[in-house]
Amino acid sequence: MIEYIAGTPVEHDFPYFFIQCEGKGKLMRILKDEILFVESALNYLRIHLHSCSYTTYLTITEIGEILPEKQFLRVHKSFVINIEKITGVEGNMVYLGNSVTVVLGPNYRKSFFDRLEPMLVRSKRRG
């Protein structure tokens, strides 16, 4: 990620970030590896972890700038998922840990399956 401080680009890649939530002055540390998915809700985001979720005043585009592309993928206009947490896919539903399902939007379907393709094991036999 590249952050600009006083107009100067500063690059860093921390395994966590802090968000402001539930009022001024309260900061919560979020480990990127613990994120199941991020859900957009009007002007806010809900960041869902295994054990809890946090609401913050960010856009889905802003959070997308700090999440690593190799680990996170937008699958719907309102959802970004951690691809390492996928437990299954059926139709337009993506299953994540903790029995969570997220809708796969039609505009994101091709890029989603393109990302999964290198990890898909198929038989070489015809049948």
mmCIF file of N, CA and C in Angstrom:
data_model
loop_
_atom_site.group_PDB
_atom_site.id
_atom_site.type_symbol
_atom_site.label_atom_id
_atom_site.label_comp_id
_atom_site.label_asym_id
_atom_site.label_seq_id
_atom_site.Cartn_x
_atom_site.Cartn_y
_atom_site.Cartn_z
ATOM 1 N N MET A 1 0.830 -1.172 0.000
ATOM 2 C CA MET A 1 0.000 0.000 0.000
ATOM 3 C C MET A 1 0.873 1.231 0.000
ATOM 4 N N ILE A 2 0.430 2.255 -0.675
ATOM 5 C CA ILE A 2 1.143 3.518 -0.675
ATOM 6 C C ILE A 2 0.272 4.544 0.029
ATOM 7 N N GLU A 3 0.846 5.181 1.016
ATOM 8 C CA GLU A 3 0.159 6.227 1.767
ATOM 9 C C GLU A 3 0.894 7.530 1.512
ATOM 10 N N TYR A 4 0.166 8.610 1.495
ATOM 11 C CA TYR A 4 0.779 9.915 1.267
ATOM 12 C C TYR A 4 0.785 10.700 2.562
ATOM 13 N N ILE A 5 1.976 11.068 3.008
ATOM 14 C CA ILE A 5 2.139 11.879 4.206
ATOM 15 C C ILE A 5 2.808 13.177 3.784
ATOM 16 N N ALA A 6 2.119 14.271 3.988
ATOM 17 C CA ALA A 6 2.596 15.601 3.578
ATOM 18 C C ALA A 6 2.982 15.605 2.104
ATOM 19 N N GLY A 7 2.186 14.926 1.280
ATOM 20 C CA GLY A 7 2.419 14.921 -0.161
ATOM 21 C C GLY A 7 3.512 13.973 -0.636
ATOM 22 N N THR A 8 4.144 13.247 0.287
ATOM 23 C CA THR A 8 5.226 12.325 -0.063
ATOM 24 C C THR A 8 4.724 10.893 0.049
ATOM 25 N N PRO A 9 4.901 10.075 -1.010
ATOM 26 C CA PRO A 9 4.440 8.687 -0.915
ATOM 27 C C PRO A 9 5.296 7.870 0.049
ATOM 28 N N VAL A 10 4.630 7.111 0.924
ATOM 29 C CA VAL A 10 5.298 6.229 1.869
ATOM 30 C C VAL A 10 4.679 4.851 1.698
ATOM 31 N N GLU A 11 5.503 3.852 1.406
ATOM 32 C CA GLU A 11 4.990 2.510 1.154
ATOM 33 C C GLU A 11 5.166 1.632 2.389
ATOM 34 N N HIS A 12 4.120 0.883 2.754
ATOM 35 C CA HIS A 12 4.203 -0.070 3.865
ATOM 36 C C HIS A 12 3.178 -1.174 3.660
ATOM 37 N N ASP A 13 3.451 -2.303 4.296
ATOM 38 C CA ASP A 13 2.538 -3.436 4.184
ATOM 39 C C ASP A 13 2.452 -4.126 5.542
ATOM 40 N N PHE A 14 1.677 -3.550 6.439
ATOM 41 C CA PHE A 14 1.508 -4.100 7.772
ATOM 42 C C PHE A 14 0.480 -5.223 7.738
ATOM 43 N N PRO A 15 0.584 -6.212 8.640
ATOM 44 C CA PRO A 15 -0.409 -7.289 8.698
ATOM 45 C C PRO A 15 -1.712 -6.848 9.368
ATOM 46 N N TYR A 16 -1.792 -5.607 9.791
ATOM 47 C CA TYR A 16 -2.968 -5.086 10.473
ATOM 48 C C TYR A 16 -3.162 -3.618 10.115
ATOM 49 N N PHE A 17 -4.310 -3.081 10.505
ATOM 50 C CA PHE A 17 -4.573 -1.660 10.374
ATOM 51 C C PHE A 17 -5.507 -1.257 11.503
ATOM 52 N N PHE A 18 -5.672 0.022 11.715
ATOM 53 C CA PHE A 18 -6.563 0.532 12.745
ATOM 54 C C PHE A 18 -7.735 1.247 12.089
ATOM 55 N N ILE A 19 -8.908 1.090 12.677
ATOM 56 C CA ILE A 19 -10.082 1.827 12.220
ATOM 57 C C ILE A 19 -10.683 2.578 13.398
ATOM 58 N N GLN A 20 -11.351 3.662 13.077
ATOM 59 C CA GLN A 20 -12.107 4.381 14.092
ATOM 60 C C GLN A 20 -13.522 3.837 14.048
ATOM 61 N N CYS A 21 -14.045 3.467 15.195
ATOM 62 C CA CYS A 21 -15.401 2.928 15.234
ATOM 63 C C CYS A 21 -16.094 3.322 16.523
ATOM 64 N N GLU A 22 -17.421 3.270 16.472
ATOM 65 C CA GLU A 22 -18.264 3.516 17.646
ATOM 66 C C GLU A 22 -17.937 4.835 18.353
ATOM 67 N N GLY A 23 -17.777 5.879 17.578
ATOM 68 C CA GLY A 23 -17.566 7.197 18.173
ATOM 69 C C GLY A 23 -16.127 7.654 18.091
ATOM 70 N N LYS A 24 -15.944 8.921 18.350
ATOM 71 C CA LYS A 24 -14.614 9.525 18.266
ATOM 72 C C LYS A 24 -13.706 9.000 19.365
ATOM 73 N N GLY A 25 -12.456 8.842 19.015
ATOM 74 C CA GLY A 25 -11.463 8.458 20.003
ATOM 75 C C GLY A 25 -11.289 6.968 20.213
ATOM 76 N N LYS A 26 -12.148 6.133 19.635
ATOM 77 C CA LYS A 26 -12.018 4.683 19.818
ATOM 78 C C LYS A 26 -11.421 4.081 18.553
ATOM 79 N N LEU A 27 -10.256 3.487 18.675
ATOM 80 C CA LEU A 27 -9.579 2.833 17.557
ATOM 81 C C LEU A 27 -9.514 1.343 17.828
ATOM 82 N N MET A 28 -9.745 0.561 16.791
ATOM 83 C CA MET A 28 -9.665 -0.894 16.909
ATOM 84 C C MET A 28 -8.634 -1.403 15.906
ATOM 85 N N ARG A 29 -7.811 -2.336 16.357
ATOM 86 C CA ARG A 29 -6.819 -2.953 15.483
ATOM 87 C C ARG A 29 -7.458 -4.157 14.798
ATOM 88 N N ILE A 30 -7.321 -4.221 13.482
ATOM 89 C CA ILE A 30 -7.881 -5.309 12.678
ATOM 90 C C ILE A 30 -6.734 -6.049 12.013
ATOM 91 N N LEU A 31 -6.616 -7.335 12.283
ATOM 92 C CA LEU A 31 -5.628 -8.171 11.590
ATOM 93 C C LEU A 31 -6.218 -8.585 10.240
ATOM 94 N N LYS A 32 -5.505 -8.328 9.172
ATOM 95 C CA LYS A 32 -6.015 -8.622 7.830
ATOM 96 C C LYS A 32 -6.342 -10.103 7.666
ATOM 97 N N ASP A 33 -5.524 -10.984 8.240
ATOM 98 C CA ASP A 33 -5.747 -12.424 8.104
ATOM 99 C C ASP A 33 -7.023 -12.896 8.801
ATOM 100 N N GLU A 34 -7.538 -12.127 9.750
ATOM 101 C CA GLU A 34 -8.740 -12.523 10.478
ATOM 102 C C GLU A 34 -10.029 -12.067 9.803
ATOM 103 N N ILE A 35 -9.925 -11.257 8.760
ATOM 104 C CA ILE A 35 -11.117 -10.746 8.086
ATOM 105 C C ILE A 35 -11.751 -11.852 7.245
ATOM 106 N N LEU A 36 -13.045 -12.104 7.443
ATOM 107 C CA LEU A 36 -13.805 -13.009 6.583
ATOM 108 C C LEU A 36 -14.266 -12.249 5.343
ATOM 109 N N PHE A 37 -14.962 -11.125 5.586
ATOM 110 C CA PHE A 37 -15.426 -10.297 4.477
ATOM 111 C C PHE A 37 -15.727 -8.891 4.979
ATOM 112 N N VAL A 38 -15.834 -7.985 4.025
ATOM 113 C CA VAL A 38 -16.172 -6.598 4.298
ATOM 114 C C VAL A 38 -17.473 -6.316 3.564
ATOM 115 N N GLU A 39 -18.407 -5.676 4.249
ATOM 116 C CA GLU A 39 -19.729 -5.406 3.691
ATOM 117 C C GLU A 39 -20.000 -3.906 3.699
ATOM 118 N N SER A 40 -20.382 -3.380 2.560
ATOM 119 C CA SER A 40 -20.712 -1.971 2.436
ATOM 120 C C SER A 40 -22.164 -1.742 2.855
ATOM 121 N N ALA A 41 -22.392 -0.690 3.619
ATOM 122 C CA ALA A 41 -23.743 -0.325 4.055
ATOM 123 C C ALA A 41 -23.855 1.193 4.013
ATOM 124 N N LEU A 42 -24.343 1.708 2.884
ATOM 125 C CA LEU A 42 -24.434 3.147 2.652
ATOM 126 C C LEU A 42 -23.056 3.786 2.810
ATOM 127 N N ASN A 43 -22.884 4.704 3.752
ATOM 128 C CA ASN A 43 -21.595 5.385 3.939
ATOM 129 C C ASN A 43 -20.674 4.658 4.909
ATOM 130 N N TYR A 44 -21.079 3.491 5.349
ATOM 131 C CA TYR A 44 -20.314 2.758 6.346
ATOM 132 C C TYR A 44 -19.885 1.395 5.815
ATOM 133 N N LEU A 45 -18.932 0.794 6.528
ATOM 134 C CA LEU A 45 -18.500 -0.574 6.256
ATOM 135 C C LEU A 45 -18.663 -1.391 7.521
ATOM 136 N N ARG A 46 -19.001 -2.658 7.326
ATOM 137 C CA ARG A 46 -18.936 -3.620 8.428
ATOM 138 C C ARG A 46 -17.818 -4.580 8.070
ATOM 139 N N ILE A 47 -16.841 -4.643 8.944
ATOM 140 C CA ILE A 47 -15.713 -5.553 8.762
ATOM 141 C C ILE A 47 -16.003 -6.768 9.634
ATOM 142 N N HIS A 48 -16.224 -7.912 8.991
ATOM 143 C CA HIS A 48 -16.609 -9.144 9.688
ATOM 144 C C HIS A 48 -15.381 -10.015 9.919
ATOM 145 N N LEU A 49 -15.151 -10.347 11.176
ATOM 146 C CA LEU A 49 -14.088 -11.263 11.578
ATOM 147 C C LEU A 49 -14.734 -12.563 12.029
ATOM 148 N N HIS A 50 -13.937 -13.536 12.419
ATOM 149 C CA HIS A 50 -14.506 -14.804 12.897
ATOM 150 C C HIS A 50 -15.389 -14.605 14.118
ATOM 151 N N SER A 51 -14.946 -13.778 15.054
ATOM 152 C CA SER A 51 -15.646 -13.686 16.335
ATOM 153 C C SER A 51 -16.521 -12.451 16.500
ATOM 154 N N CYS A 52 -16.354 -11.446 15.658
ATOM 155 C CA CYS A 52 -17.116 -10.211 15.827
ATOM 156 C C CYS A 52 -17.090 -9.400 14.534
ATOM 157 N N SER A 53 -17.718 -8.238 14.565
ATOM 158 C CA SER A 53 -17.661 -7.328 13.422
ATOM 159 C C SER A 53 -17.609 -5.899 13.931
ATOM 160 N N TYR A 54 -17.060 -5.011 13.099
ATOM 161 C CA TYR A 54 -16.909 -3.605 13.451
ATOM 162 C C TYR A 54 -17.480 -2.751 12.337
ATOM 163 N N THR A 55 -18.102 -1.643 12.718
ATOM 164 C CA THR A 55 -18.628 -0.691 11.760
ATOM 165 C C THR A 55 -17.742 0.545 11.789
ATOM 166 N N THR A 56 -17.420 1.047 10.600
ATOM 167 C CA THR A 56 -16.582 2.239 10.494
ATOM 168 C C THR A 56 -17.040 3.091 9.319
ATOM 169 N N TYR A 57 -16.660 4.333 9.350
ATOM 170 C CA TYR A 57 -17.056 5.292 8.319
ATOM 171 C C TYR A 57 -16.001 5.295 7.218
ATOM 172 N N LEU A 58 -16.075 4.317 6.330
ATOM 173 C CA LEU A 58 -15.179 4.182 5.182
ATOM 174 C C LEU A 58 -16.003 3.689 4.003
ATOM 175 N N THR A 59 -15.451 3.857 2.810
ATOM 176 C CA THR A 59 -16.093 3.280 1.630
ATOM 177 C C THR A 59 -15.412 1.964 1.287
ATOM 178 N N ILE A 60 -16.077 1.177 0.475
ATOM 179 C CA ILE A 60 -15.511 -0.100 0.059
ATOM 180 C C ILE A 60 -14.264 0.120 -0.810
ATOM 181 N N THR A 61 -14.226 1.225 -1.539
ATOM 182 C CA THR A 61 -13.048 1.570 -2.341
ATOM 183 C C THR A 61 -11.865 1.910 -1.438
ATOM 184 N N GLU A 62 -12.105 2.662 -0.378
ATOM 185 C CA GLU A 62 -11.029 3.038 0.542
ATOM 186 C C GLU A 62 -10.433 1.820 1.230
ATOM 187 N N ILE A 63 -11.266 0.894 1.684
ATOM 188 C CA ILE A 63 -10.734 -0.296 2.355
ATOM 189 C C ILE A 63 -10.005 -1.185 1.349
ATOM 190 N N GLY A 64 -10.499 -1.198 0.091
ATOM 191 C CA GLY A 64 -9.849 -1.984 -0.950
ATOM 192 C C GLY A 64 -8.419 -1.545 -1.226
ATOM 193 N N GLU A 65 -8.116 -0.282 -0.971
ATOM 194 C CA GLU A 65 -6.767 0.235 -1.192
ATOM 195 C C GLU A 65 -5.763 -0.286 -0.180
ATOM 196 N N ILE A 66 -6.222 -0.733 0.991
ATOM 197 C CA ILE A 66 -5.273 -1.210 1.993
ATOM 198 C C ILE A 66 -5.261 -2.734 2.149
ATOM 199 N N LEU A 67 -6.213 -3.414 1.521
ATOM 200 C CA LEU A 67 -6.238 -4.879 1.596
ATOM 201 C C LEU A 67 -5.417 -5.456 0.452
ATOM 202 N N PRO A 68 -4.576 -6.455 0.731
ATOM 203 C CA PRO A 68 -3.729 -7.034 -0.322
ATOM 204 C C PRO A 68 -4.548 -7.710 -1.420
ATOM 205 N N GLU A 69 -4.245 -7.372 -2.665
ATOM 206 C CA GLU A 69 -4.975 -7.925 -3.819
ATOM 207 C C GLU A 69 -4.872 -9.439 -3.898
ATOM 208 N N LYS A 70 -3.743 -10.002 -3.480
ATOM 209 C CA LYS A 70 -3.571 -11.456 -3.577
ATOM 210 C C LYS A 70 -4.453 -12.210 -2.591
ATOM 211 N N GLN A 71 -4.957 -11.523 -1.566
ATOM 212 C CA GLN A 71 -5.740 -12.177 -0.518
ATOM 213 C C GLN A 71 -7.216 -11.791 -0.548
ATOM 214 N N PHE A 72 -7.545 -10.613 -1.063
ATOM 215 C CA PHE A 72 -8.916 -10.118 -1.027
ATOM 216 C C PHE A 72 -9.442 -9.862 -2.429
ATOM 217 N N LEU A 73 -10.743 -10.092 -2.605
ATOM 218 C CA LEU A 73 -11.360 -9.964 -3.920
ATOM 219 C C LEU A 73 -12.771 -9.415 -3.767
ATOM 220 N N ARG A 74 -13.100 -8.457 -4.595
ATOM 221 C CA ARG A 74 -14.467 -7.931 -4.605
ATOM 222 C C ARG A 74 -15.333 -8.889 -5.393
ATOM 223 N N VAL A 75 -16.444 -9.332 -4.789
ATOM 224 C CA VAL A 75 -17.321 -10.319 -5.420
ATOM 225 C C VAL A 75 -18.725 -9.782 -5.659
ATOM 226 N N HIS A 76 -18.951 -8.551 -5.242
ATOM 227 C CA HIS A 76 -20.271 -7.931 -5.346
ATOM 228 C C HIS A 76 -20.054 -6.438 -5.121
ATOM 229 N N LYS A 77 -20.987 -5.621 -5.555
ATOM 230 C CA LYS A 77 -20.813 -4.183 -5.343
ATOM 231 C C LYS A 77 -20.740 -3.841 -3.857
ATOM 232 N N SER A 78 -21.237 -4.729 -3.006
ATOM 233 C CA SER A 78 -21.244 -4.478 -1.565
ATOM 234 C C SER A 78 -20.334 -5.396 -0.753
ATOM 235 N N PHE A 79 -19.598 -6.310 -1.397
ATOM 236 C CA PHE A 79 -18.802 -7.274 -0.637
ATOM 237 C C PHE A 79 -17.390 -7.449 -1.190
ATOM 238 N N VAL A 80 -16.435 -7.493 -0.266
ATOM 239 C CA VAL A 80 -15.052 -7.900 -0.539
ATOM 240 C C VAL A 80 -14.804 -9.081 0.385
ATOM 241 N N ILE A 81 -14.262 -10.171 -0.157
ATOM 242 C CA ILE A 81 -14.029 -11.359 0.670
ATOM 243 C C ILE A 81 -12.541 -11.676 0.759
ATOM 244 N N ASN A 82 -12.197 -12.412 1.800
ATOM 245 C CA ASN A 82 -10.852 -12.956 1.968
ATOM 246 C C ASN A 82 -10.882 -14.317 1.276
ATOM 247 N N ILE A 83 -10.187 -14.458 0.148
ATOM 248 C CA ILE A 83 -10.281 -15.705 -0.621
ATOM 249 C C ILE A 83 -9.693 -16.896 0.129
ATOM 250 N N GLU A 84 -8.858 -16.639 1.123
ATOM 251 C CA GLU A 84 -8.297 -17.728 1.924
ATOM 252 C C GLU A 84 -9.339 -18.333 2.869
ATOM 253 N N LYS A 85 -10.484 -17.670 3.032
ATOM 254 C CA LYS A 85 -11.531 -18.146 3.934
ATOM 255 C C LYS A 85 -12.663 -18.854 3.196
ATOM 256 N N ILE A 86 -12.560 -18.992 1.864
ATOM 257 C CA ILE A 86 -13.610 -19.665 1.092
ATOM 258 C C ILE A 86 -13.629 -21.148 1.450
ATOM 259 N N THR A 87 -14.814 -21.645 1.799
ATOM 260 C CA THR A 87 -14.965 -23.076 2.075
ATOM 261 C C THR A 87 -15.751 -23.775 0.978
ATOM 262 N N GLY A 88 -16.424 -23.010 0.116
ATOM 263 C CA GLY A 88 -17.173 -23.610 -0.979
ATOM 264 C C GLY A 88 -17.874 -22.561 -1.817
ATOM 265 N N VAL A 89 -18.312 -22.984 -3.004
ATOM 266 C CA VAL A 89 -19.054 -22.119 -3.912
ATOM 267 C C VAL A 89 -20.172 -22.957 -4.506
ATOM 268 N N GLU A 90 -21.386 -22.415 -4.517
ATOM 269 C CA GLU A 90 -22.513 -23.108 -5.130
ATOM 270 C C GLU A 90 -23.403 -22.068 -5.790
ATOM 271 N N GLY A 91 -23.522 -22.156 -7.103
ATOM 272 C CA GLY A 91 -24.318 -21.179 -7.841
ATOM 273 C C GLY A 91 -23.728 -19.792 -7.680
ATOM 274 N N ASN A 92 -24.525 -18.870 -7.151
ATOM 275 C CA ASN A 92 -24.038 -17.516 -6.934
ATOM 276 C C ASN A 92 -23.747 -17.231 -5.456
ATOM 277 N N MET A 93 -23.543 -18.296 -4.682
ATOM 278 C CA MET A 93 -23.241 -18.148 -3.256
ATOM 279 C C MET A 93 -21.811 -18.596 -2.963
ATOM 280 N N VAL A 94 -21.093 -17.778 -2.219
ATOM 281 C CA VAL A 94 -19.739 -18.101 -1.784
ATOM 282 C C VAL A 94 -19.816 -18.368 -0.281
ATOM 283 N N TYR A 95 -19.346 -19.532 0.137
ATOM 284 C CA TYR A 95 -19.381 -19.928 1.536
ATOM 285 C C TYR A 95 -18.028 -19.627 2.177
ATOM 286 N N LEU A 96 -18.086 -18.957 3.324
ATOM 287 C CA LEU A 96 -16.885 -18.612 4.072
ATOM 288 C C LEU A 96 -16.951 -19.318 5.424
ATOM 289 N N GLY A 97 -15.910 -19.204 6.225
ATOM 290 C CA GLY A 97 -15.901 -19.823 7.543
ATOM 291 C C GLY A 97 -17.077 -19.368 8.386
ATOM 292 N N ASN A 98 -17.364 -20.081 9.456
ATOM 293 C CA ASN A 98 -18.465 -19.765 10.385
ATOM 294 C C ASN A 98 -19.830 -19.828 9.714
ATOM 295 N N SER A 99 -20.006 -20.645 8.693
ATOM 296 C CA SER A 99 -21.288 -20.807 7.991
ATOM 297 C C SER A 99 -21.833 -19.503 7.418
ATOM 298 N N VAL A 100 -20.952 -18.647 6.961
ATOM 299 C CA VAL A 100 -21.328 -17.362 6.370
ATOM 300 C C VAL A 100 -21.419 -17.522 4.855
ATOM 301 N N THR A 101 -22.455 -16.929 4.252
ATOM 302 C CA THR A 101 -22.574 -16.928 2.796
ATOM 303 C C THR A 101 -22.607 -15.493 2.296
ATOM 304 N N VAL A 102 -21.988 -15.289 1.139
ATOM 305 C CA VAL A 102 -21.937 -13.982 0.493
ATOM 306 C C VAL A 102 -22.376 -14.175 -0.950
ATOM 307 N N VAL A 103 -23.165 -13.249 -1.451
ATOM 308 C CA VAL A 103 -23.658 -13.328 -2.827
ATOM 309 C C VAL A 103 -22.551 -12.948 -3.802
ATOM 310 N N LEU A 104 -22.415 -13.743 -4.854
ATOM 311 C CA LEU A 104 -21.486 -13.447 -5.946
ATOM 312 C C LEU A 104 -22.265 -12.680 -7.010
ATOM 313 N N GLY A 105 -21.908 -11.415 -7.200
ATOM 314 C CA GLY A 105 -22.618 -10.569 -8.158
ATOM 315 C C GLY A 105 -22.293 -10.951 -9.588
ATOM 316 N N PRO A 106 -23.241 -10.807 -10.508
ATOM 317 C CA PRO A 106 -23.020 -11.197 -11.900
ATOM 318 C C PRO A 106 -21.867 -10.439 -12.572
ATOM 319 N N ASN A 107 -21.647 -9.204 -12.189
ATOM 320 C CA ASN A 107 -20.554 -8.423 -12.776
ATOM 321 C C ASN A 107 -19.182 -8.845 -12.274
ATOM 322 N N TYR A 108 -19.119 -9.609 -11.205
ATOM 323 C CA TYR A 108 -17.859 -10.025 -10.593
ATOM 324 C C TYR A 108 -17.589 -11.513 -10.789
ATOM 325 N N ARG A 109 -18.506 -12.233 -11.394
ATOM 326 C CA ARG A 109 -18.431 -13.683 -11.541
ATOM 327 C C ARG A 109 -17.184 -14.138 -12.307
ATOM 328 N N LYS A 110 -16.915 -13.520 -13.449
ATOM 329 C CA LYS A 110 -15.780 -13.933 -14.272
ATOM 330 C C LYS A 110 -14.456 -13.717 -13.544
ATOM 331 N N SER A 111 -14.272 -12.542 -12.956
ATOM 332 C CA SER A 111 -13.007 -12.275 -12.249
ATOM 333 C C SER A 111 -12.854 -13.206 -11.043
ATOM 334 N N PHE A 112 -13.964 -13.570 -10.394
ATOM 335 C CA PHE A 112 -13.917 -14.484 -9.261
ATOM 336 C C PHE A 112 -13.408 -15.859 -9.696
ATOM 337 N N PHE A 113 -14.014 -16.414 -10.748
ATOM 338 C CA PHE A 113 -13.598 -17.745 -11.201
ATOM 339 C C PHE A 113 -12.219 -17.728 -11.854
ATOM 340 N N ASP A 114 -11.834 -16.616 -12.458
ATOM 341 C CA ASP A 114 -10.469 -16.477 -12.971
ATOM 342 C C ASP A 114 -9.459 -16.560 -11.834
ATOM 343 N N ARG A 115 -9.795 -15.985 -10.677
ATOM 344 C CA ARG A 115 -8.904 -16.036 -9.511
ATOM 345 C C ARG A 115 -8.815 -17.438 -8.930
ATOM 346 N N LEU A 116 -9.927 -18.189 -8.979
ATOM 347 C CA LEU A 116 -9.935 -19.540 -8.426
ATOM 348 C C LEU A 116 -9.305 -20.571 -9.363
ATOM 349 N N GLU A 117 -9.294 -20.291 -10.645
ATOM 350 C CA GLU A 117 -8.829 -21.248 -11.662
ATOM 351 C C GLU A 117 -7.475 -21.882 -11.337
ATOM 352 N N PRO A 118 -6.443 -21.124 -10.942
ATOM 353 C CA PRO A 118 -5.146 -21.763 -10.643
ATOM 354 C C PRO A 118 -5.193 -22.746 -9.479
ATOM 355 N N MET A 119 -6.207 -22.639 -8.626
ATOM 356 C CA MET A 119 -6.319 -23.515 -7.457
ATOM 357 C C MET A 119 -7.293 -24.667 -7.674
ATOM 358 N N LEU A 120 -7.937 -24.705 -8.852
ATOM 359 C CA LEU A 120 -8.937 -25.718 -9.141
ATOM 360 C C LEU A 120 -8.269 -26.988 -9.681
ATOM 361 N N VAL A 121 -8.550 -28.101 -9.047
ATOM 362 C CA VAL A 121 -7.999 -29.388 -9.484
ATOM 363 C C VAL A 121 -9.101 -30.120 -10.244
ATOM 364 N N ARG A 122 -8.790 -30.506 -11.480
ATOM 365 C CA ARG A 122 -9.766 -31.218 -12.319
ATOM 366 C C ARG A 122 -9.136 -32.488 -12.849
ATOM 367 N N SER A 123 -9.986 -33.447 -13.149
ATOM 368 C CA SER A 123 -9.520 -34.698 -13.746
ATOM 369 C C SER A 123 -9.105 -34.455 -15.185
ATOM 370 N N LYS A 124 -8.052 -35.133 -15.610
ATOM 371 C CA LYS A 124 -7.612 -35.023 -17.007
ATOM 372 C C LYS A 124 -8.338 -36.042 -17.885
ATOM 373 N N ARG A 125 -9.091 -36.953 -17.237
ATOM 374 C CA ARG A 125 -9.861 -37.945 -17.969
ATOM 375 C C ARG A 125 -11.079 -37.268 -18.567
ATOM 376 N N ARG A 126 -11.487 -37.713 -19.686
ATOM 377 C CA ARG A 126 -12.716 -37.194 -20.304
ATOM 378 C C ARG A 126 -13.873 -38.025 -19.795
ATOM 379 N N GLY A 127 -14.993 -37.353 -19.581
ATOM 380 C CA GLY A 127 -16.076 -38.163 -19.087
ATOM 381 C C GLY A 127 -17.389 -37.516 -19.108
#
